[in-house]
Coordinates of C-alpha atoms in Angstrom, one line a residue:
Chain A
X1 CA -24.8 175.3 57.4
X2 CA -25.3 172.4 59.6
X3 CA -28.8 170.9 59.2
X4 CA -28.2 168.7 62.2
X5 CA -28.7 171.3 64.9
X6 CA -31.9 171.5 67.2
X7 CA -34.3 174.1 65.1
X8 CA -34.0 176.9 67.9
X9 CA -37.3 178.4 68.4
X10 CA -39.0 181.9 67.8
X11 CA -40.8 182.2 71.3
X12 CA -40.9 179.7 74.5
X13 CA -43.5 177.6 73.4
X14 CA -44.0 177.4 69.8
X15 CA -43.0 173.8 69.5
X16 CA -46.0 172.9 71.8
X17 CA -48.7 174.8 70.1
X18 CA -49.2 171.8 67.7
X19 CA -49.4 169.1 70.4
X20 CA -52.3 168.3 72.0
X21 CA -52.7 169.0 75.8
X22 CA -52.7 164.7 76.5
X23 CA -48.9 164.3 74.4
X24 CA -48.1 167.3 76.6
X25 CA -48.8 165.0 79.3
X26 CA -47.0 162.4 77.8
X27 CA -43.4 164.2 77.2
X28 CA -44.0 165.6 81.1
X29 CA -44.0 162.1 82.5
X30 CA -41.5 160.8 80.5
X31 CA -38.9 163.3 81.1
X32 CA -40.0 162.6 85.1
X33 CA -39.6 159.2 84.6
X34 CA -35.9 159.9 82.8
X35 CA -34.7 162.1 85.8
X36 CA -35.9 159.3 88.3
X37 CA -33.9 156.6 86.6
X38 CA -30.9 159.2 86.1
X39 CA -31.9 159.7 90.0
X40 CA -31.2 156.2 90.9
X41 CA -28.3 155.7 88.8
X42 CA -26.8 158.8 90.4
X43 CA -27.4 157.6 94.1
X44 CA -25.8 154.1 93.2
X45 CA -22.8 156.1 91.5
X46 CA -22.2 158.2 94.5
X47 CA -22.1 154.5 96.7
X48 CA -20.0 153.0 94.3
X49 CA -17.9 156.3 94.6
X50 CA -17.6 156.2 98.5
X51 CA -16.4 152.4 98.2
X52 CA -13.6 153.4 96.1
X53 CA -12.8 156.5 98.3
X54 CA -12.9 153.6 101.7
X55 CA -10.5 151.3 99.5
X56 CA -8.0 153.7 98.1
X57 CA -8.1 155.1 102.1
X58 CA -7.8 152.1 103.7
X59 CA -4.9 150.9 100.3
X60 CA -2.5 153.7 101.5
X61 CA -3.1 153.9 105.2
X62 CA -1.3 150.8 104.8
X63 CA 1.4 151.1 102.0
X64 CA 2.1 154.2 104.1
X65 CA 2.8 152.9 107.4
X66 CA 6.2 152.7 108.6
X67 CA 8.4 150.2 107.2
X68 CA 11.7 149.6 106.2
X69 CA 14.5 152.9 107.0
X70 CA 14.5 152.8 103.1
X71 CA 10.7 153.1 102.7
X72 CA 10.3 155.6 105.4
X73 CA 12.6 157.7 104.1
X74 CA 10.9 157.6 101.0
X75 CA 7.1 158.5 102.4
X76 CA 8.8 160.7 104.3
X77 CA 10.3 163.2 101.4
X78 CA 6.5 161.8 99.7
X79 CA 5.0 164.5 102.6
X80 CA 7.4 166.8 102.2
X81 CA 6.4 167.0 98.9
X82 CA 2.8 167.3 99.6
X83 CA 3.3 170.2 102.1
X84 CA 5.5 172.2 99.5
X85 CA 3.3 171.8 97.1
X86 CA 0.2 172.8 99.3
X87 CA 2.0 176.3 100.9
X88 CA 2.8 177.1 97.3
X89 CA -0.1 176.7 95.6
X90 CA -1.9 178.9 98.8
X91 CA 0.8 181.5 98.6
X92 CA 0.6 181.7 94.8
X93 CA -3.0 182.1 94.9
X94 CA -2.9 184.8 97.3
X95 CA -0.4 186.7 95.5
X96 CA -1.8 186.3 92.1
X97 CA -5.3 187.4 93.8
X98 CA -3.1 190.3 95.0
X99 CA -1.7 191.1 91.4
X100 CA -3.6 189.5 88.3
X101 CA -1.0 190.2 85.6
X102 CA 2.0 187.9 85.1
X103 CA 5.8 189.9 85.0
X104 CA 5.7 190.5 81.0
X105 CA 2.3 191.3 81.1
X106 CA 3.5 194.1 84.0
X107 CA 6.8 194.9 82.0
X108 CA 4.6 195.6 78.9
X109 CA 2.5 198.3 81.5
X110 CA 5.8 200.4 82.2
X111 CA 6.9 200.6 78.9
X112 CA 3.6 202.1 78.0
X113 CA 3.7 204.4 80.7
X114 CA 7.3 205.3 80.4
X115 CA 6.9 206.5 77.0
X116 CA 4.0 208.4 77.6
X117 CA 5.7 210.3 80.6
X118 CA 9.4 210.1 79.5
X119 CA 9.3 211.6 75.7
X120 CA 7.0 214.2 73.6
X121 CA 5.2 212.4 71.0
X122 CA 4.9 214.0 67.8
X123 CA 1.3 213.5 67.4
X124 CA 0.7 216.6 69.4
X125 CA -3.3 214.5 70.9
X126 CA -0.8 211.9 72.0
X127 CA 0.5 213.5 75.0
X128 CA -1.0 213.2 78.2
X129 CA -3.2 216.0 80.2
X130 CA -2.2 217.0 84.0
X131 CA -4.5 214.8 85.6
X132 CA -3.5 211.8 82.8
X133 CA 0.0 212.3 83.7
X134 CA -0.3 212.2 87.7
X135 CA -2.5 208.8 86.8
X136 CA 0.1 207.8 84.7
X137 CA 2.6 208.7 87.3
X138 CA 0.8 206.9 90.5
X139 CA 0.2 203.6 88.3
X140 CA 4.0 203.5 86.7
X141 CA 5.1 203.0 90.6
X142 CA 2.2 200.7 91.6
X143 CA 3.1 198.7 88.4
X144 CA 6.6 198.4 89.5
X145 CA 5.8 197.5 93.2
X146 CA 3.6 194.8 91.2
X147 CA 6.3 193.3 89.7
X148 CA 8.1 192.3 92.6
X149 CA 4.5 190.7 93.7
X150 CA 4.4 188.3 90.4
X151 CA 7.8 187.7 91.0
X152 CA 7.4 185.8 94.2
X153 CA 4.4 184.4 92.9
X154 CA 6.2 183.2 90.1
X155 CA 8.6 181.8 92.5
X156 CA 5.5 179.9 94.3
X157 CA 5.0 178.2 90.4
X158 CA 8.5 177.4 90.5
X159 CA 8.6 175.7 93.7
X160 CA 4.9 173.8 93.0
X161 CA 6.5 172.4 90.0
X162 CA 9.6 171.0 91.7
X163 CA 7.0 169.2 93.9
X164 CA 4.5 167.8 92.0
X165 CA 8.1 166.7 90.0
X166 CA 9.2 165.3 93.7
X167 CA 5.8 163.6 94.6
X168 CA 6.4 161.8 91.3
X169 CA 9.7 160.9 91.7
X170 CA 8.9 159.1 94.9
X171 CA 6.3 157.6 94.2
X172 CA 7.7 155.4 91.3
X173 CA 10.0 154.4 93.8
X174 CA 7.4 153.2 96.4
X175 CA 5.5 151.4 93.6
X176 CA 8.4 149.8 93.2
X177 CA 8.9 148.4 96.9
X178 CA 4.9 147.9 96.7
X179 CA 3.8 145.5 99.6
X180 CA 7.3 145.1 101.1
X181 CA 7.5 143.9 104.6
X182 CA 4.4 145.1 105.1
X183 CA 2.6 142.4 107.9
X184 CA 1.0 139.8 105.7
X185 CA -1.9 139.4 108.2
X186 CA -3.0 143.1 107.0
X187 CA -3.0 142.2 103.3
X188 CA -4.7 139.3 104.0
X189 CA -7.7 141.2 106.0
X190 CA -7.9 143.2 102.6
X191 CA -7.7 140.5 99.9
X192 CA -10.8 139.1 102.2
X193 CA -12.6 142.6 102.3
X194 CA -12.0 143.3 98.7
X195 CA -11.5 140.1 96.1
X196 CA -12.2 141.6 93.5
X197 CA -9.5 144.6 93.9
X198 CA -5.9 144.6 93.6
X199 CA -4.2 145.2 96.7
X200 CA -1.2 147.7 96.1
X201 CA -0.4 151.1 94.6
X202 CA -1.7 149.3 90.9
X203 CA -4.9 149.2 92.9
X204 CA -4.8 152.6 94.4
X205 CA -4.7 154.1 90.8
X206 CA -7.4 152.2 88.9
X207 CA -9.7 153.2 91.7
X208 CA -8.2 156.9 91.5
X209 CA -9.3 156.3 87.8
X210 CA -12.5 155.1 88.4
X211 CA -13.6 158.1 90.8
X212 CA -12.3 160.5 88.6
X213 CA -14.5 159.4 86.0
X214 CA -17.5 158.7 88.0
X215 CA -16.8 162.7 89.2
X216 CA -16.8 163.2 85.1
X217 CA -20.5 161.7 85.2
X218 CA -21.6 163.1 88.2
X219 CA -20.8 166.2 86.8
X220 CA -22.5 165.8 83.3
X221 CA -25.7 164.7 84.7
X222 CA -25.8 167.9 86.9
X223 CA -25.9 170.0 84.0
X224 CA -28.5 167.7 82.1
X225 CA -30.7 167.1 85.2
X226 CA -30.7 171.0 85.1
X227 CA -31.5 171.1 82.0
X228 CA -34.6 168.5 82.3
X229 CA -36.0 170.7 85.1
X230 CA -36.4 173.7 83.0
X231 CA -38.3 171.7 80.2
X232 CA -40.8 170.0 83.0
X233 CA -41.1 173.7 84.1
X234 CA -42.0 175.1 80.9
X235 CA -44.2 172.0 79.6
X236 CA -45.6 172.7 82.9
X237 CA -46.2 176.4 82.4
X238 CA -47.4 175.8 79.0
X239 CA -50.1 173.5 80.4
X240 CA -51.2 176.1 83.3
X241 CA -51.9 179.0 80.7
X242 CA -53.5 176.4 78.2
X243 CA -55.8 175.7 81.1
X244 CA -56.6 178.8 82.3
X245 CA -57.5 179.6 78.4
X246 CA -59.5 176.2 78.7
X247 CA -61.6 177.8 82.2
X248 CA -62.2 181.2 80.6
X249 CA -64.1 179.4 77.9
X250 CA -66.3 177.6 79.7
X251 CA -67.3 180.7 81.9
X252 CA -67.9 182.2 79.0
X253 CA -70.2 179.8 77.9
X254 CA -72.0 179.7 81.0
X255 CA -72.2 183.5 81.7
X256 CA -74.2 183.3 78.2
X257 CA -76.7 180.9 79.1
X258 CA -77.0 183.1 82.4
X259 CA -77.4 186.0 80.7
X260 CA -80.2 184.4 78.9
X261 CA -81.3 183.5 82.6
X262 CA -81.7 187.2 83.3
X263 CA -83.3 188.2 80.4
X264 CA -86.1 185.9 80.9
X265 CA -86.5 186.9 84.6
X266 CA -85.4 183.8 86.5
X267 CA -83.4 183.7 89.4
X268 CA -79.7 183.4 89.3
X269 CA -77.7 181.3 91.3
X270 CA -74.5 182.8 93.5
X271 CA -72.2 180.6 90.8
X272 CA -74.4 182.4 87.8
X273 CA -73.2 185.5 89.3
X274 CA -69.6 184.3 89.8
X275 CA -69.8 183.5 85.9
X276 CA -70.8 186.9 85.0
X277 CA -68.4 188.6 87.0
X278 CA -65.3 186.6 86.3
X279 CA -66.0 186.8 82.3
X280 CA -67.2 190.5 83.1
X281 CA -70.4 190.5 81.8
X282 CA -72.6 191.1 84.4
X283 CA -72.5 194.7 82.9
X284 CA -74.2 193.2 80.3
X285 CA -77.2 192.8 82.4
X286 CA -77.3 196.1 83.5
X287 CA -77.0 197.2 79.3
X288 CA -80.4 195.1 79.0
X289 CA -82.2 196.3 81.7
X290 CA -81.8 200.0 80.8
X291 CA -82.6 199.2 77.3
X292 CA -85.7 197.9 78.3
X293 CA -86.7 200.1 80.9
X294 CA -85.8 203.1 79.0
X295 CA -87.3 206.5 81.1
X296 CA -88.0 204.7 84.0
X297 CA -84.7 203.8 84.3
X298 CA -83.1 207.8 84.0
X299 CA -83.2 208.7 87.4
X300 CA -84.3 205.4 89.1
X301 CA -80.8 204.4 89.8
X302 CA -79.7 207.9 90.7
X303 CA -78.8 208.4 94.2
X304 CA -80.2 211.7 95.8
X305 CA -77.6 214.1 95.9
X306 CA -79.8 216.2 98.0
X307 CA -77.6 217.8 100.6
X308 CA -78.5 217.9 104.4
X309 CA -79.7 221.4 105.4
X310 CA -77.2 221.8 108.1
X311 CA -75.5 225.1 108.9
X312 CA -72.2 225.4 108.4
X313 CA -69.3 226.9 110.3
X314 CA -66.3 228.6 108.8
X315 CA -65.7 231.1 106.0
X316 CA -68.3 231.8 103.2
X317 CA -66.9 230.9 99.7
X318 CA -66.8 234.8 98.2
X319 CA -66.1 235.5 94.8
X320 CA -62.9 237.3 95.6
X321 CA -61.0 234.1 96.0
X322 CA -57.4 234.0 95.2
X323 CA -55.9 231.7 92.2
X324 CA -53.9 229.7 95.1
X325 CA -57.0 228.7 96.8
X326 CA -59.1 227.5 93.6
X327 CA -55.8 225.1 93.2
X328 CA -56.7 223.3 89.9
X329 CA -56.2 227.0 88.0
Chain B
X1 CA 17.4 184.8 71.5
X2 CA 20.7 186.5 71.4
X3 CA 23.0 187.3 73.9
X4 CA 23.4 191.1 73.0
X5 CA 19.2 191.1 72.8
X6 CA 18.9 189.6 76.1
X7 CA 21.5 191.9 77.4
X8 CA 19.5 195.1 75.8
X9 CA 16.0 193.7 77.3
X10 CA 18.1 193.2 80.3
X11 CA 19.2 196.6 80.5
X12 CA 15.4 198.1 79.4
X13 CA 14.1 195.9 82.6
X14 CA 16.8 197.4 84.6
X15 CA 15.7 200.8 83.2
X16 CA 12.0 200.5 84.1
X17 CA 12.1 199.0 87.1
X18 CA 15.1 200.9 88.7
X19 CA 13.3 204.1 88.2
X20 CA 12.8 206.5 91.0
X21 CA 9.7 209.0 91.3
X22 CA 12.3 211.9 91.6
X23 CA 13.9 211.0 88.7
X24 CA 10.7 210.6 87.0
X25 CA 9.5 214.1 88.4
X26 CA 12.2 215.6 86.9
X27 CA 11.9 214.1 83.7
X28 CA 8.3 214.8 83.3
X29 CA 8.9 218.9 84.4
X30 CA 11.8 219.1 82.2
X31 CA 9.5 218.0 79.3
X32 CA 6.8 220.3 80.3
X33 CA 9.1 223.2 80.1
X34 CA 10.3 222.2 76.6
X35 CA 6.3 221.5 75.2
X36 CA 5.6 224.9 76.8
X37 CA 8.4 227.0 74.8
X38 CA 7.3 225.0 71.5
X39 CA 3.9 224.9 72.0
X40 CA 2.9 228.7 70.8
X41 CA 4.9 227.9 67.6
X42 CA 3.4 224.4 67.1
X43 CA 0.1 225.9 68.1
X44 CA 0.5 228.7 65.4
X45 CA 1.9 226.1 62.6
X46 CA -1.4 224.2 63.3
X47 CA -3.4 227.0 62.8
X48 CA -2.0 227.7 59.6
X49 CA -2.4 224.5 58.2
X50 CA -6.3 224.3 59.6
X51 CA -7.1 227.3 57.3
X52 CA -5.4 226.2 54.3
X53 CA -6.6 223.0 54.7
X54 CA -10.3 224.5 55.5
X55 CA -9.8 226.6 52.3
X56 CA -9.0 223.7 49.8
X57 CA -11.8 221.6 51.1
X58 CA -14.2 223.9 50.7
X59 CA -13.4 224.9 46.9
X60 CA -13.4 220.8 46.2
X61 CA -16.8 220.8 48.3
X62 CA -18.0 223.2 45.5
X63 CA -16.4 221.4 43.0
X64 CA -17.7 218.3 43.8
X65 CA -21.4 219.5 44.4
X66 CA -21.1 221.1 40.8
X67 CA -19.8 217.9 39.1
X68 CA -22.1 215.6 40.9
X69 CA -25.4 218.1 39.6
X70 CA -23.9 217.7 36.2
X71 CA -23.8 214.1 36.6
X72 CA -21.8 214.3 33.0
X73 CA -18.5 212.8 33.9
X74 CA -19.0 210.0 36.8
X75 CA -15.5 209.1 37.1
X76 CA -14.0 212.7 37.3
X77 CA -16.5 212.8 39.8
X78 CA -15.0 209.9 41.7
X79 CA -11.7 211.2 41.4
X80 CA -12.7 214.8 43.1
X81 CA -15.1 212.6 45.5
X82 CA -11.7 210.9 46.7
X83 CA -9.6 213.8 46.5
X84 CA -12.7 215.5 48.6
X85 CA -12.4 212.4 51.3
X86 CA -8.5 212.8 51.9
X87 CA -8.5 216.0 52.3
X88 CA -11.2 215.8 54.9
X89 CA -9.7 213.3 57.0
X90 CA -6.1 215.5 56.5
X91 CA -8.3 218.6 58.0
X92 CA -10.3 216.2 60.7
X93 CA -6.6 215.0 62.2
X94 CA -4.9 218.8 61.9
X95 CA -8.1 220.2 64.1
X96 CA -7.4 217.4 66.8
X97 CA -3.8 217.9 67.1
X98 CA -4.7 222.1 67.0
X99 CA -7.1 220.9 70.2
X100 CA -4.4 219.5 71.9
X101 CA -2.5 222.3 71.4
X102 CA -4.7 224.8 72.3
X103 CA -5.4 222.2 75.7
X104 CA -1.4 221.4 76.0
X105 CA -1.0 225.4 76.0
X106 CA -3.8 226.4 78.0
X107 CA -3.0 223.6 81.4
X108 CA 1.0 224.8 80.5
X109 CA 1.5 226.8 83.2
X110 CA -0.9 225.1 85.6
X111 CA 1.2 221.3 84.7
X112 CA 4.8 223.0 84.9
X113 CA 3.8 224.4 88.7
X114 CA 2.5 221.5 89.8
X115 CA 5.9 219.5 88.7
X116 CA 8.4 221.6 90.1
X117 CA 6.2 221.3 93.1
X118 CA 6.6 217.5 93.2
X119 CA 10.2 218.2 92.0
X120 CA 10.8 220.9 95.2
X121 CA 8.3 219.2 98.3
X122 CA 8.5 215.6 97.1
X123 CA 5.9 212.8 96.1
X124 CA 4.0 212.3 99.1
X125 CA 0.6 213.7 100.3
X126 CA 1.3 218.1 100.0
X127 CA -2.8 218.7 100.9
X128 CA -5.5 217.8 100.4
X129 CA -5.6 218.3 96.6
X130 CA -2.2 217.0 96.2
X131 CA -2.1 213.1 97.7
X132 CA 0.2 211.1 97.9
X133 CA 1.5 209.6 94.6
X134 CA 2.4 206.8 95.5
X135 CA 0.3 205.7 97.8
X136 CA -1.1 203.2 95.7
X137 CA 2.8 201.8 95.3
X138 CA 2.7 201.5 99.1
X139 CA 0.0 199.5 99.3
X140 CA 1.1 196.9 97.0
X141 CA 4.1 196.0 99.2
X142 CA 2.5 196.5 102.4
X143 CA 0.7 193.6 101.6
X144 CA -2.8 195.0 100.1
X145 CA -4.6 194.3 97.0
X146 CA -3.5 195.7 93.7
X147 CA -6.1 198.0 91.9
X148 CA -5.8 195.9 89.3
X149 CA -6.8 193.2 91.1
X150 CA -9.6 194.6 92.8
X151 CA -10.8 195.2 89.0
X152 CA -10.2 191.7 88.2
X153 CA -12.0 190.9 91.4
X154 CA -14.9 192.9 90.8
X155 CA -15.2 191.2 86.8
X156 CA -15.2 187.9 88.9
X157 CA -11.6 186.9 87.5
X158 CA -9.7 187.0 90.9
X159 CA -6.6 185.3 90.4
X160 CA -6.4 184.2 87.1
X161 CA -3.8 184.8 84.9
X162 CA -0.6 183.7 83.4

């Protein structure tokens, strides 16, 4: 077994127990100060990104402009392209959304279901009930409507390839013509905007390159800054319950010098009494105070029960009540 | 892949996707007749078998029971423990099939009316009890969502595949 893997733990914050409350502290603000760097970084990535984005725009709006009959021709079937390839990757998402399987997969259905409903299998458990068969029925003709679907949507596949093939076709023909007899003045303009960039379809891709990968980050550092907020979350969990812990132990150190207050008959303070009650000892109190009182204490805190001697209307209770009306028989 | 194997698969496509529901109605009552005149003797020759089966497991039962008390000869043991184990699977798969014969006999009558129903008035909706059978079939080339791929919809898979 690989020894190199993060020991997982037992329970959510077993790896904390050990640490004291100030290292806690520690790891929390450095993992805040990691995912404001990361922050900052990201931001800067995201402008670096845009710039490319305006480049490579600004790039093509250019190297596509009408130019030559040759050239137009040639962004002209580019388009094309582009719109084939569009409709038929919409179409053959809709269809496959419409029907999952692919044709074999759907061929493979019917020949299930054919046997099953065409022949009598000689494992006597292997033969369908009624209500199987009529299942097996309806699905063998929804299967076959199906196929026609997949079929088209194949189709759509078919017709998305021959772009994308087209698209790529064209285009090492335009990278071929590059900047020709496009207006100098305009390639000029860009050379001043962008030095450091290569004006043509060579620069187009490198900064096609460069997004894609700065995407690639992007996309990492959403996982991990994901994964950052959960551990600040649970180091800061861990610290709340730790603290709590910490407040019960001093009230419970203060509701015992208060009961020592009590017993010695001096007056107790509103936050005495919020001590006693929030450790809940002020029963405590009572305890004592019984204890010492003893007799005088039997009735004293009994409230008179006596009842008010006023008449009452209604029925008398008689003994020859039903069991309904006693209820709790 | 060969010519005359493409031309077979060729033909099996053909086969499977040419069907029609009558044909298919037909097919399935004709079957249902046949199970229904062999299924009293299968049912029988089933039954048969169940007892003798029953009987020779229950005399290696006691066999075995005695030879394991004994605990003299561990490997005739074994042996009879094995014997004991095949036989019991043998009389586990006979009582399933005599349950399906018993259910295949039993819905006979019922499944043979309700084909030559289907066979007589057609596929689509009869009453209430009887909808359409392929309704389903309809709704696929009308335009509407497979159920299939409402399943794969619901499992959050929409539209992959191939």
């Amino acid at each position: 077994m690989k020894t190199g893997r993060r020991k997982q733990r037992d329970f959510l914050y077993d790896d904390l127990i050990d640490l004291s409350t100030d290292e806690i502290y520690a790891i929390h603000a450095e993992i805040k100060n990691k995912i404001a760097a990361k922050v900052k970084e990201h931001d800067k990535i995201q402008q670096e990104r845009q710039e490319l984005v305006e480049f490579n725009e600004e790039v093509r709006s250019i190297l596509m402009s009408p130019r030559s009959p040759e050239i137009n021709d040639l962004i002209s079937r580019l388009n094309i392209a582009r719109i084939n390839r569009e409709n038929a990757e919409k179409l053959r998402n809709e269809l496959d959304s419409r029907v999952p399987p692919s044709p074999n997969d759907i061929i493979e259905s019917l020949k299930q279901r054919h046997k099953l409903l065409w022949t009598i299998s000689n494992r006597i458990q292997e033969n369908p009930t009624l209500d199987e068969e009529i299942e097996l029925f309806e699905s063998y003709f929804e299967y076959q409507a199906m196929y026609e679907v997949a079929i088209q949507s194949d189709e759509q596949q078919k017709i998305w390839t021959q772009s994308i093939n087209e698209k790529n076709s064209v285009m090492k023909e335009l990278r071929i013509h590059d900047l020709k007899d496009i207006d100098n003045q305009k390639i000029n303009q860009l050379k001043d905007k962008y030095p450091k960039k290569v004006i043509g379809w060579k620069g187009v891709e490198e900064s096609s390159k460069q997004i894609i990968e700065l995407d690639e980050w992007s996309q990492s550092w959403k996982i991990e800054r994901r994964s950052l907020v959960m551990e600040i979350m649970r180091l800061e969990s861990f610290l709340s319950i730790e603290g709590r812990k910490a407040k019960k132990e001093n009230l419970k150190i203060k509701s015992g010098e208060v009961l020592e207050k009590a017993e010695t008959g001096e007056s107790l303070t509103l936050d005495d009494l919020s001590a006693l009650i929030s450790t809940g000892d002020i029963g405590k109190i009572t305890k004592n105070k019984q204890n010492k009182t003893g007799r005088e204490t039997k009735n004293g805190n009994k409230k008179s029960k006596r009842r008010r001697s006023k008449t009452k209307r209604g029925n008398t209770r008689s003994k020859n009540r039903t069991r309904e009306e006693d209820g709790n028989d | 892949m060969s010519t005359c194997r493409r031309d077979k698969m060729h033909e099996d496509y053909e086969l499977l996707l040419k069907m029609t529901p009558e044909e298919m109605a037909v097919r399935i009552l004709d079957k249902r007749r046949l199970l229904s005149d062999q299924i009293s003797f299968i049912k029988q020759g089933l039954e048969e078998s169940v007892d003798e089966l029953q009987e020779k497991h229950d005399k290696i039962l006691v066999k075995y029971n005695v030879s394991k008390k004994n605990g003299i000869n561990p490997e005739k043991t074994s042996k009879i423990k094995d014997e004991w184990d095949s036989l019991r699977e043998e009389l586990k798969e006979m009582k399933t099939q005599l349950k399906a014969a018993i259910r295949i006999n039993d819905e006979s009558e019922k499944a043979i009316s309700y084909w030559a129903r289907r066979v007589n008035e057609g596929t689509e909706e009869l009453d209430y009890d009887n909808p359409d059978l392929l309704r389903y079939a309809k709704d696929v080339r009308s335009g509407k969502i497979s159920r299939e791929g409402k399943r794969s919809k619901q499992r959050g898979k929409g539209g992959g595949k191939k």
